[in-house]
Amino acid sequence: MFGHPVGLANLLGVEMWERFSFYGMLTILGYYLYFSVTDGGLQLPRTTAVGIVGAYGGLVYLSTVLGGWVADRLLGMERTIFYGGVCVLAGHVVLAVVPGMTGLAAGLLSVAVGSGGVKANAAALLGTLYQPADPRRDGGFTLFYFGANLGALIGPLVTGLLQTRLGFHYGFGAAAVGMAAGLAQYLMFRRNLGGAGRGAPHPLPPSRYGRIAAIALGAVVVIAAVTATGWVRLDDLAEVTAAMLVAVSVGYFVVLLSSAKVTGAERLRVRAFVAIFLANVVFAALFQQIFTVLAVYSAERIDWSVSGWTAPPSLIGSIEPVWLIVLAPLFAALWTRLGSRAPSTPHKMAYAVVGIGVAFLLFVPLAGFTGRSVPVLLVAAIMVVVAVAELLLAPIGMSVTTQLAPAAFRAQMMALYFFSVGLGTAISGVLGRFYAPGHEVVYFGLSGAVAVVAGLVLFALAPRISTLMNGVH
């Protein structure tokens, strides 16, 4: 496949369909929460809806630790991807057929757990198809990310059109169909993986099964008690999710840095990964606002009239993937051609954080438009900057994580990478509460400036981080 292992095609395909279902659902989720009952929504306060979307995204990435643990200790990466996909499919079916808060809670929980299993392992499994020093690695991960964003482009288009014409539950149903297609493709071409990820690298002794089952049952009881007593309110969900992600991330770093199974060279690389983790949090806190702040901005500020046709505001989730799909093959070819002459990973990520900050600053001049009059073409132009920034960070971050990961914690290290995305996503829900039409100069200006400064700090520290990476470029 373009000079890459043929297993890339299967993993690219399953990631594409999983992202089709995930982003197709996520793009209309906020509207489902805060639109009026007469428009098919649940009529929650807008600030609550934005917080829930951010918290849900954070919970998806929090569940990657479960997916990574199951792969490393029980099923192996290959089978965990399949069973995770089954959970995603079941969750979308529940969202499609069960109305109200009951269907919402059960469906989102199932999708979150399943997505964690897929996301933690698809990228990690892809990393096993390449040798550590293979110059095709970054290009392969960029193609993989191309597939993910093809799904992210098509999903919101399909679900958005179905939602505006037939209702929200038809949109959720389309997400279920997409995930079913992904599972069918994965099963048909499983052999292309060549047996990679088939077994658990660090299997759990049977004597510990009972203890793990007791912990799982205790977690379910705690969640049920918290929900029943109202100790955590919907308005607090984003902050609680962010706090959980911080606590678990710190715990994971402590384990990785202190485990006897981690060598001295691997421990240095984990220390370098701390900086990559923090950079990704800053980037995700702004990028994931496509589904929180920019979803509201799309419905209330953007003029979606194009050649006499008024597009649904949910298409805000499809603009950036268009540019990413156009640019991803070019970036894949660029990294492959440059090889060891390409900028180091810390430098690439510094450029990305600065880039997402610049994109937010570009929204400041648009505050001069009144009402729902911001031209969609200007927003589409800003999304070019967002796409370039994403290509400099997301696929590169996944690729380098597979190289920095200690051998005994490969899948769980990838889960830790996604924790950074989850923490940024939860923060996007927290930040979204401060956004309001009419205060865009301060909101976008301050957010963008903070990201630019963070990117410049990372650029200054890049040589030191590269030294800690101990031979990983």
Short mmCIF file of C-alpha atoms in Angstrom, two decimals:
data_model
loop_
_atom_site.label_atom_id
_atom_site.label_comp_id
_atom_site.label_asym_id
_atom_site.label_seq_id
_atom_site.Cartn_x
_atom_site.Cartn_y
_atom_site.Cartn_z
CA MET A 1 0.00 0.00 0.00
CA PHE A 2 2.00 2.98 -1.39
CA GLY A 3 5.17 1.20 -0.24
CA HIS A 4 3.79 0.53 3.26
CA PRO A 5 2.80 -2.76 4.98
CA VAL A 6 -0.51 -4.03 3.63
CA GLY A 7 -1.90 -4.24 7.17
CA LEU A 8 -1.99 -0.43 7.13
CA ALA A 9 -4.97 -0.64 4.76
CA ASN A 10 -7.06 -2.63 7.23
CA LEU A 11 -6.21 -0.48 10.24
CA LEU A 12 -6.77 2.68 8.19
CA GLY A 13 -10.19 1.37 7.16
CA VAL A 14 -11.40 0.42 10.63
CA GLU A 15 -10.17 3.77 12.00
CA MET A 16 -11.99 5.57 9.18
CA TRP A 17 -15.32 3.92 10.00
CA GLU A 18 -14.87 4.36 13.75
CA ARG A 19 -14.19 8.08 13.21
CA PHE A 20 -17.16 8.26 10.82
CA SER A 21 -19.42 7.03 13.60
CA PHE A 22 -17.72 8.99 16.40
CA TYR A 23 -17.53 12.40 14.74
CA GLY A 24 -20.84 11.92 12.97
CA MET A 25 -22.47 11.50 16.37
CA LEU A 26 -20.33 14.09 18.20
CA THR A 27 -21.07 16.85 15.70
CA ILE A 28 -24.81 16.68 16.30
CA LEU A 29 -24.58 15.77 20.00
CA GLY A 30 -24.32 19.36 21.25
CA TYR A 31 -27.34 20.41 19.21
CA TYR A 32 -29.28 17.40 20.51
CA LEU A 33 -28.55 18.53 24.06
CA TYR A 34 -29.47 22.22 23.80
CA PHE A 35 -31.95 22.47 20.90
CA SER A 36 -35.57 22.88 22.00
CA VAL A 37 -37.88 19.90 22.41
CA THR A 38 -39.88 21.07 19.38
CA ASP A 39 -36.67 20.84 17.32
CA GLY A 40 -36.00 17.31 18.60
CA GLY A 41 -33.52 18.24 21.32
CA LEU A 42 -33.40 17.85 25.10
CA GLN A 43 -33.48 21.62 25.77
CA LEU A 44 -30.61 21.74 28.27
CA PRO A 45 -28.86 25.08 28.92
CA ARG A 46 -26.28 25.83 26.23
CA THR A 47 -23.41 26.07 28.73
CA THR A 48 -24.38 22.69 30.18
CA ALA A 49 -24.51 21.15 26.71
CA VAL A 50 -21.05 22.45 25.81
CA GLY A 51 -19.65 21.07 29.07
CA ILE A 52 -21.22 17.65 28.49
CA VAL A 53 -19.76 17.40 24.97
CA GLY A 54 -16.30 18.28 26.30
CA ALA A 55 -16.65 15.85 29.21
CA TYR A 56 -17.86 13.07 26.92
CA GLY A 57 -14.86 13.54 24.62
CA GLY A 58 -12.60 13.41 27.66
CA LEU A 59 -14.26 10.21 28.90
CA VAL A 60 -13.71 8.58 25.52
CA TYR A 61 -10.00 9.16 25.82
CA LEU A 62 -10.00 8.25 29.51
CA SER A 63 -11.39 4.85 28.55
CA THR A 64 -8.30 4.24 26.41
CA VAL A 65 -6.53 3.19 29.61
CA LEU A 66 -9.06 0.37 29.91
CA GLY A 67 -8.55 -0.53 26.26
CA GLY A 68 -4.79 -0.50 26.66
CA TRP A 69 -4.92 -2.57 29.84
CA VAL A 70 -7.26 -5.16 28.30
CA ALA A 71 -4.93 -5.47 25.30
CA ASP A 72 -1.74 -5.74 27.36
CA ARG A 73 -3.10 -8.08 30.04
CA LEU A 74 -6.07 -10.03 28.59
CA LEU A 75 -6.91 -10.08 24.88
CA GLY A 76 -4.09 -8.57 22.86
CA MET A 77 -4.47 -5.52 20.64
CA GLU A 78 -6.07 -7.26 17.68
CA ARG A 79 -9.05 -8.75 19.55
CA THR A 80 -9.51 -5.65 21.73
CA ILE A 81 -10.04 -3.57 18.58
CA PHE A 82 -12.81 -5.91 17.47
CA TYR A 83 -14.67 -6.05 20.79
CA GLY A 84 -14.26 -2.28 21.19
CA GLY A 85 -15.93 -1.82 17.83
CA VAL A 86 -18.82 -4.01 18.97
CA CYS A 87 -19.34 -1.73 22.00
CA VAL A 88 -19.29 1.36 19.77
CA LEU A 89 -21.90 -0.20 17.48
CA ALA A 90 -24.14 -1.11 20.42
CA GLY A 91 -23.91 2.43 21.83
CA HIS A 92 -24.95 4.05 18.57
CA VAL A 93 -27.89 1.66 18.26
CA VAL A 94 -29.04 2.68 21.76
CA LEU A 95 -28.75 6.39 20.86
CA ALA A 96 -30.78 5.76 17.72
CA VAL A 97 -33.69 3.85 19.31
CA VAL A 98 -33.89 4.92 22.98
CA PRO A 99 -35.12 8.52 23.49
CA GLY A 100 -34.35 10.98 26.27
CA MET A 101 -31.66 11.03 28.95
CA THR A 102 -31.79 7.25 29.46
CA GLY A 103 -30.77 6.51 25.88
CA LEU A 104 -28.24 9.34 25.98
CA ALA A 105 -26.45 8.07 29.12
CA ALA A 106 -26.42 4.38 28.12
CA GLY A 107 -25.45 5.07 24.52
CA LEU A 108 -22.64 7.52 25.31
CA LEU A 109 -21.18 5.20 27.96
CA SER A 110 -21.06 2.27 25.54
CA VAL A 111 -19.55 4.38 22.74
CA ALA A 112 -16.96 5.84 25.13
CA VAL A 113 -15.79 2.44 26.38
CA GLY A 114 -15.69 0.96 22.88
CA SER A 115 -13.90 3.92 21.32
CA GLY A 116 -11.25 3.66 24.02
CA GLY A 117 -10.57 0.06 23.01
CA VAL A 118 -10.28 0.93 19.33
CA LYS A 119 -8.24 4.11 19.69
CA ALA A 120 -5.72 2.79 22.20
CA ASN A 121 -4.88 -0.19 20.05
CA ALA A 122 -5.31 0.64 16.35
CA ALA A 123 -2.41 3.12 16.39
CA ALA A 124 -0.29 0.92 18.68
CA LEU A 125 -0.90 -2.09 16.42
CA LEU A 126 0.09 -0.03 13.39
CA GLY A 127 3.39 0.77 15.10
CA THR A 128 4.25 -2.93 15.30
CA LEU A 129 4.12 -3.20 11.48
CA TYR A 130 7.29 -1.05 11.20
CA GLN A 131 10.81 -1.56 12.49
CA PRO A 132 11.88 1.11 15.04
CA ALA A 133 14.15 2.98 12.58
CA ASP A 134 11.92 2.54 9.50
CA PRO A 135 11.85 5.93 7.67
CA ARG A 136 8.33 5.12 6.41
CA ARG A 137 6.88 5.26 9.95
CA ASP A 138 5.79 8.93 10.02
CA GLY A 139 4.43 8.64 6.49
CA GLY A 140 2.46 5.54 7.45
CA PHE A 141 0.94 7.23 10.47
CA THR A 142 0.05 10.25 8.32
CA LEU A 143 -1.79 7.96 5.88
CA PHE A 144 -3.51 6.33 8.84
CA TYR A 145 -4.56 9.78 10.00
CA PHE A 146 -5.77 10.51 6.47
CA GLY A 147 -8.20 7.59 6.81
CA ALA A 148 -9.38 8.81 10.20
CA ASN A 149 -10.13 12.24 8.78
CA LEU A 150 -11.88 10.82 5.75
CA GLY A 151 -14.33 9.35 8.26
CA ALA A 152 -14.39 12.64 10.17
CA LEU A 153 -15.34 14.41 6.94
CA ILE A 154 -18.09 12.07 5.76
CA GLY A 155 -19.62 11.33 9.18
CA PRO A 156 -20.83 14.88 9.98
CA LEU A 157 -22.05 15.34 6.39
CA VAL A 158 -24.27 12.26 6.59
CA THR A 159 -25.51 12.67 10.16
CA GLY A 160 -26.02 16.43 9.80
CA LEU A 161 -28.17 16.08 6.72
CA LEU A 162 -30.19 13.25 8.28
CA GLN A 163 -30.66 15.26 11.48
CA THR A 164 -31.99 18.33 9.70
CA ARG A 165 -34.31 16.35 7.42
CA LEU A 166 -35.45 13.37 9.51
CA GLY A 167 -34.36 13.98 13.10
CA PHE A 168 -31.51 13.34 15.51
CA HIS A 169 -32.13 9.63 15.96
CA TYR A 170 -31.70 8.98 12.23
CA GLY A 171 -28.32 10.67 12.47
CA PHE A 172 -27.34 8.42 15.37
CA GLY A 173 -28.55 5.44 13.34
CA ALA A 174 -26.23 6.39 10.46
CA ALA A 175 -23.32 6.34 12.92
CA ALA A 176 -24.29 2.77 13.85
CA VAL A 177 -24.31 1.71 10.19
CA GLY A 178 -20.84 3.20 9.73
CA MET A 179 -19.38 1.26 12.65
CA ALA A 180 -21.00 -1.94 11.40
CA ALA A 181 -19.24 -1.43 8.06
CA GLY A 182 -15.93 -0.95 9.88
CA LEU A 183 -16.32 -4.19 11.83
CA ALA A 184 -17.22 -6.14 8.69
CA GLN A 185 -14.15 -4.84 6.86
CA TYR A 186 -11.89 -5.58 9.85
CA LEU A 187 -13.05 -9.19 10.04
CA MET A 188 -12.69 -9.76 6.30
CA PHE A 189 -9.08 -8.55 6.12
CA ARG A 190 -7.80 -9.49 9.57
CA ARG A 191 -5.20 -11.79 8.06
CA ASN A 192 -3.41 -8.78 6.50
CA LEU A 193 -2.09 -7.91 9.95
CA GLY A 194 0.14 -10.98 9.81
CA GLY A 195 -0.66 -12.08 13.35
CA ALA A 196 0.58 -8.83 14.91
CA GLY A 197 -1.00 -8.03 18.27
CA ARG A 198 -2.66 -11.43 18.52
CA GLY A 199 -1.64 -12.23 22.10
CA ALA A 200 -1.37 -10.23 25.32
CA PRO A 201 2.30 -9.24 25.87
CA HIS A 202 1.98 -9.20 29.67
CA PRO A 203 -0.89 -11.61 30.46
CA LEU A 204 -2.73 -11.38 33.77
CA PRO A 205 -2.29 -14.47 35.98
CA PRO A 206 -5.59 -16.38 36.39
CA SER A 207 -5.22 -16.04 40.17
CA ARG A 208 -5.87 -12.29 39.86
CA TYR A 209 -9.10 -12.53 37.83
CA GLY A 210 -11.28 -12.41 40.95
CA ARG A 211 -9.53 -9.30 42.27
CA ILE A 212 -9.98 -7.48 38.96
CA ALA A 213 -13.65 -8.46 38.81
CA ALA A 214 -14.16 -7.07 42.32
CA ILE A 215 -12.49 -3.77 41.34
CA ALA A 216 -14.69 -3.52 38.25
CA LEU A 217 -17.83 -4.20 40.29
CA GLY A 218 -16.77 -1.59 42.84
CA ALA A 219 -16.29 0.98 40.08
CA VAL A 220 -19.78 0.30 38.74
CA VAL A 221 -21.26 0.70 42.24
CA VAL A 222 -19.43 4.00 42.78
CA ILE A 223 -20.62 5.37 39.42
CA ALA A 224 -24.19 4.30 40.15
CA ALA A 225 -24.07 5.89 43.64
CA VAL A 226 -22.63 9.16 42.33
CA THR A 227 -25.30 9.30 39.63
CA ALA A 228 -28.18 8.44 41.99
CA THR A 229 -27.21 10.93 44.69
CA GLY A 230 -26.53 13.78 42.28
CA TRP A 231 -23.10 14.32 43.81
CA VAL A 232 -21.76 15.13 40.33
CA ARG A 233 -24.09 17.43 38.42
CA LEU A 234 -24.21 17.74 34.65
CA ASP A 235 -22.81 21.25 35.00
CA ASP A 236 -19.72 19.88 36.77
CA LEU A 237 -19.06 16.97 34.44
CA ALA A 238 -16.29 18.63 32.40
CA GLU A 239 -14.32 19.67 35.50
CA VAL A 240 -14.72 16.24 37.11
CA THR A 241 -13.56 14.53 33.90
CA ALA A 242 -10.53 16.81 33.65
CA ALA A 243 -9.61 16.12 37.29
CA MET A 244 -9.90 12.36 36.75
CA LEU A 245 -7.67 12.56 33.68
CA VAL A 246 -5.04 14.56 35.55
CA ALA A 247 -5.03 12.09 38.46
CA VAL A 248 -4.82 8.99 36.25
CA SER A 249 -2.16 10.55 33.99
CA VAL A 250 0.05 11.43 36.96
CA GLY A 251 -0.41 7.91 38.30
CA TYR A 252 0.57 6.38 34.96
CA PHE A 253 3.70 8.51 34.68
CA VAL A 254 4.71 7.44 38.20
CA VAL A 255 4.25 3.76 37.26
CA LEU A 256 6.22 4.13 34.02
CA LEU A 257 9.08 6.00 35.69
CA SER A 258 9.35 3.61 38.64
CA SER A 259 8.58 0.18 37.16
CA ALA A 260 11.36 -2.39 37.25
CA LYS A 261 10.22 -3.51 33.78
CA VAL A 262 11.33 -0.14 32.31
CA THR A 263 15.02 0.15 31.42
CA GLY A 264 17.12 3.25 32.00
CA ALA A 265 17.01 4.26 28.33
CA GLU A 266 13.23 3.76 28.26
CA ARG A 267 12.87 5.87 31.42
CA LEU A 268 14.63 8.81 29.73
CA ARG A 269 12.22 8.55 26.83
CA VAL A 270 9.24 8.58 29.19
CA ARG A 271 10.58 11.82 30.67
CA ALA A 272 10.75 13.30 27.17
CA PHE A 273 7.18 12.16 26.62
CA VAL A 274 6.01 14.39 29.49
CA ALA A 275 6.69 17.47 27.33
CA ILE A 276 4.89 15.91 24.36
CA PHE A 277 1.95 15.11 26.63
CA LEU A 278 1.65 18.72 27.83
CA ALA A 279 1.96 20.13 24.31
CA ASN A 280 -0.84 17.87 23.16
CA VAL A 281 -3.07 19.04 26.03
CA VAL A 282 -2.69 22.67 24.94
CA PHE A 283 -3.33 21.80 21.30
CA ALA A 284 -6.38 19.65 22.04
CA ALA A 285 -7.89 22.26 24.37
CA LEU A 286 -8.24 24.55 21.35
CA PHE A 287 -8.71 22.01 18.55
CA GLN A 288 -11.56 20.14 20.25
CA GLN A 289 -13.51 23.39 20.48
CA ILE A 290 -14.63 22.58 16.95
CA PHE A 291 -17.26 20.45 18.70
CA THR A 292 -17.97 22.80 21.62
CA VAL A 293 -17.44 26.54 21.07
CA LEU A 294 -17.28 26.43 17.27
CA ALA A 295 -20.42 24.28 17.13
CA VAL A 296 -22.29 27.08 18.92
CA TYR A 297 -20.47 29.68 16.78
CA SER A 298 -21.55 27.78 13.67
CA ALA A 299 -25.23 27.82 14.65
CA GLU A 300 -25.34 31.43 15.83
CA ARG A 301 -22.71 33.36 13.85
CA ILE A 302 -21.92 31.68 10.50
CA ASP A 303 -23.90 32.37 7.33
CA TRP A 304 -24.23 28.89 5.82
CA SER A 305 -25.91 30.04 2.59
CA VAL A 306 -23.92 28.67 -0.34
CA SER A 307 -25.21 29.27 -3.90
CA GLY A 308 -28.82 29.42 -2.71
CA TRP A 309 -28.51 26.33 -0.50
CA THR A 310 -28.38 26.64 3.29
CA ALA A 311 -26.13 23.97 4.76
CA PRO A 312 -26.72 22.62 8.29
CA PRO A 313 -24.46 24.17 10.97
CA SER A 314 -23.20 20.70 11.92
CA LEU A 315 -20.99 20.82 8.83
CA ILE A 316 -18.51 22.86 10.87
CA GLY A 317 -17.06 19.46 11.79
CA SER A 318 -16.41 18.59 8.13
CA ILE A 319 -14.54 21.68 6.93
CA GLU A 320 -11.18 21.00 8.56
CA PRO A 321 -11.06 17.31 7.51
CA VAL A 322 -11.45 18.41 3.86
CA TRP A 323 -8.20 20.35 4.07
CA LEU A 324 -6.54 17.60 6.05
CA ILE A 325 -7.44 15.01 3.43
CA VAL A 326 -5.98 17.23 0.70
CA LEU A 327 -2.79 17.92 2.64
CA ALA A 328 -2.16 14.56 4.38
CA PRO A 329 -0.71 12.72 1.34
CA LEU A 330 1.61 15.68 0.73
CA PHE A 331 2.84 15.62 4.31
CA ALA A 332 3.24 11.82 4.19
CA ALA A 333 5.38 12.12 1.07
CA LEU A 334 7.33 15.02 2.60
CA TRP A 335 8.25 13.14 5.78
CA THR A 336 9.17 10.02 3.82
CA ARG A 337 11.37 12.00 1.42
CA LEU A 338 13.09 14.04 4.14
CA GLY A 339 13.70 11.02 6.37
CA SER A 340 16.25 11.93 9.05
CA ARG A 341 16.49 15.50 7.65
CA ALA A 342 12.93 16.30 8.77
CA PRO A 343 12.43 18.61 11.80
CA SER A 344 12.56 16.78 15.11
CA THR A 345 9.30 15.72 16.74
CA PRO A 346 9.49 18.43 19.45
CA HIS A 347 9.99 21.08 16.77
CA LYS A 348 7.05 19.79 14.73
CA MET A 349 4.82 19.86 17.80
CA ALA A 350 5.96 23.38 18.71
CA TYR A 351 4.97 24.57 15.23
CA ALA A 352 1.59 22.87 15.68
CA VAL A 353 0.82 24.55 19.01
CA VAL A 354 1.77 27.95 17.59
CA GLY A 355 -0.37 27.19 14.53
CA ILE A 356 -3.54 26.39 16.47
CA GLY A 357 -3.02 29.60 18.45
CA VAL A 358 -2.71 31.62 15.24
CA ALA A 359 -5.92 30.01 13.94
CA PHE A 360 -7.81 31.23 17.02
CA LEU A 361 -6.33 34.72 16.63
CA LEU A 362 -7.69 34.78 13.07
CA PHE A 363 -11.22 34.58 14.49
CA VAL A 364 -10.71 37.94 16.22
CA PRO A 365 -11.25 40.11 13.08
CA LEU A 366 -14.48 38.20 12.34
CA ALA A 367 -16.02 39.71 15.49
CA GLY A 368 -16.80 42.75 13.33
CA PHE A 369 -19.58 40.83 11.58
CA THR A 370 -22.95 41.19 13.28
CA GLY A 371 -25.50 38.43 13.90
CA ARG A 372 -25.40 35.33 11.73
CA SER A 373 -23.32 36.92 8.97
CA VAL A 374 -19.79 35.52 9.24
CA PRO A 375 -18.98 34.19 5.72
CA VAL A 376 -18.43 30.45 5.75
CA LEU A 377 -15.58 30.84 3.24
CA LEU A 378 -13.56 32.89 5.75
CA VAL A 379 -14.04 30.19 8.38
CA ALA A 380 -13.01 27.57 5.81
CA ALA A 381 -9.80 29.55 5.17
CA ILE A 382 -8.96 29.58 8.90
CA MET A 383 -9.47 25.83 8.97
CA VAL A 384 -6.54 25.44 6.57
CA VAL A 385 -4.28 26.69 9.36
CA VAL A 386 -5.93 24.26 11.79
CA ALA A 387 -5.38 21.34 9.37
CA VAL A 388 -1.69 22.13 8.91
CA ALA A 389 -1.24 22.38 12.68
CA GLU A 390 -3.02 19.05 13.20
CA LEU A 391 -0.84 17.31 10.61
CA LEU A 392 2.26 18.59 12.39
CA LEU A 393 1.13 17.13 15.70
CA ALA A 394 -1.46 14.35 15.73
CA PRO A 395 0.00 11.66 13.42
CA ILE A 396 3.53 12.56 14.49
CA GLY A 397 2.53 12.29 18.14
CA MET A 398 1.07 8.83 17.64
CA SER A 399 4.13 7.71 15.71
CA VAL A 400 6.66 8.92 18.27
CA THR A 401 4.62 7.45 21.16
CA THR A 402 5.04 3.97 19.70
CA GLN A 403 8.81 4.61 19.57
CA LEU A 404 9.12 6.08 23.07
CA ALA A 405 6.92 3.44 24.72
CA PRO A 406 8.62 0.92 27.05
CA ALA A 407 8.31 -2.60 25.64
CA ALA A 408 6.21 -3.80 28.60
CA PHE A 409 3.72 -0.93 28.32
CA ARG A 410 3.28 -0.38 24.58
CA ALA A 411 -0.53 -0.22 24.37
CA GLN A 412 -0.87 1.54 27.72
CA MET A 413 1.63 4.21 26.61
CA MET A 414 -0.60 4.88 23.61
CA ALA A 415 -3.51 5.18 26.03
CA LEU A 416 -1.49 7.76 27.95
CA TYR A 417 -0.99 9.71 24.73
CA PHE A 418 -4.74 9.77 24.23
CA PHE A 419 -5.15 10.93 27.83
CA SER A 420 -3.52 14.17 26.73
CA VAL A 421 -6.15 14.51 24.00
CA GLY A 422 -8.87 13.66 26.50
CA LEU A 423 -7.63 16.19 29.03
CA GLY A 424 -7.55 18.86 26.34
CA THR A 425 -11.04 17.86 25.22
CA ALA A 426 -12.43 18.12 28.76
CA ILE A 427 -10.73 21.51 29.12
CA SER A 428 -12.40 22.61 25.86
CA GLY A 429 -15.74 21.93 27.55
CA VAL A 430 -14.70 23.98 30.59
CA LEU A 431 -13.47 26.87 28.42
CA GLY A 432 -16.61 26.73 26.30
CA ARG A 433 -18.68 28.05 29.17
CA PHE A 434 -16.86 31.37 28.94
CA TYR A 435 -17.71 31.85 25.26
CA ALA A 436 -20.62 34.07 24.28
CA PRO A 437 -21.40 35.81 20.99
CA GLY A 438 -20.38 39.44 21.36
CA HIS A 439 -17.30 38.68 23.49
CA GLU A 440 -15.27 36.99 20.76
CA VAL A 441 -12.31 39.39 20.69
CA VAL A 442 -11.38 38.57 24.28
CA TYR A 443 -12.20 34.85 24.06
CA PHE A 444 -10.43 34.00 20.80
CA GLY A 445 -7.65 36.54 21.37
CA LEU A 446 -6.71 35.30 24.84
CA SER A 447 -7.00 31.60 23.90
CA GLY A 448 -4.85 32.07 20.80
CA ALA A 449 -2.20 34.14 22.59
CA VAL A 450 -1.77 31.56 25.36
CA ALA A 451 -1.28 28.78 22.79
CA VAL A 452 1.28 30.79 20.81
CA VAL A 453 3.31 31.45 23.96
CA ALA A 454 3.13 27.74 24.93
CA GLY A 455 4.36 26.76 21.46
CA LEU A 456 7.32 29.16 21.65
CA VAL A 457 8.31 27.74 25.06
CA LEU A 458 8.20 24.22 23.60
CA PHE A 459 10.36 25.33 20.66
CA ALA A 460 12.98 26.69 23.07
CA LEU A 461 13.01 23.39 25.01
CA ALA A 462 13.06 21.19 21.88
CA PRO A 463 16.82 20.43 21.88
CA ARG A 464 16.70 19.27 25.51
CA ILE A 465 13.63 17.11 24.82
CA SER A 466 15.35 15.55 21.78
CA THR A 467 18.31 14.61 23.98
CA LEU A 468 16.00 12.81 26.42
CA MET A 469 14.37 10.95 23.51
CA ASN A 470 17.67 9.03 23.32
CA GLY A 471 17.97 8.36 19.61
CA VAL A 472 14.29 8.73 18.62
CA HIS A 473 13.93 11.50 16.04
#
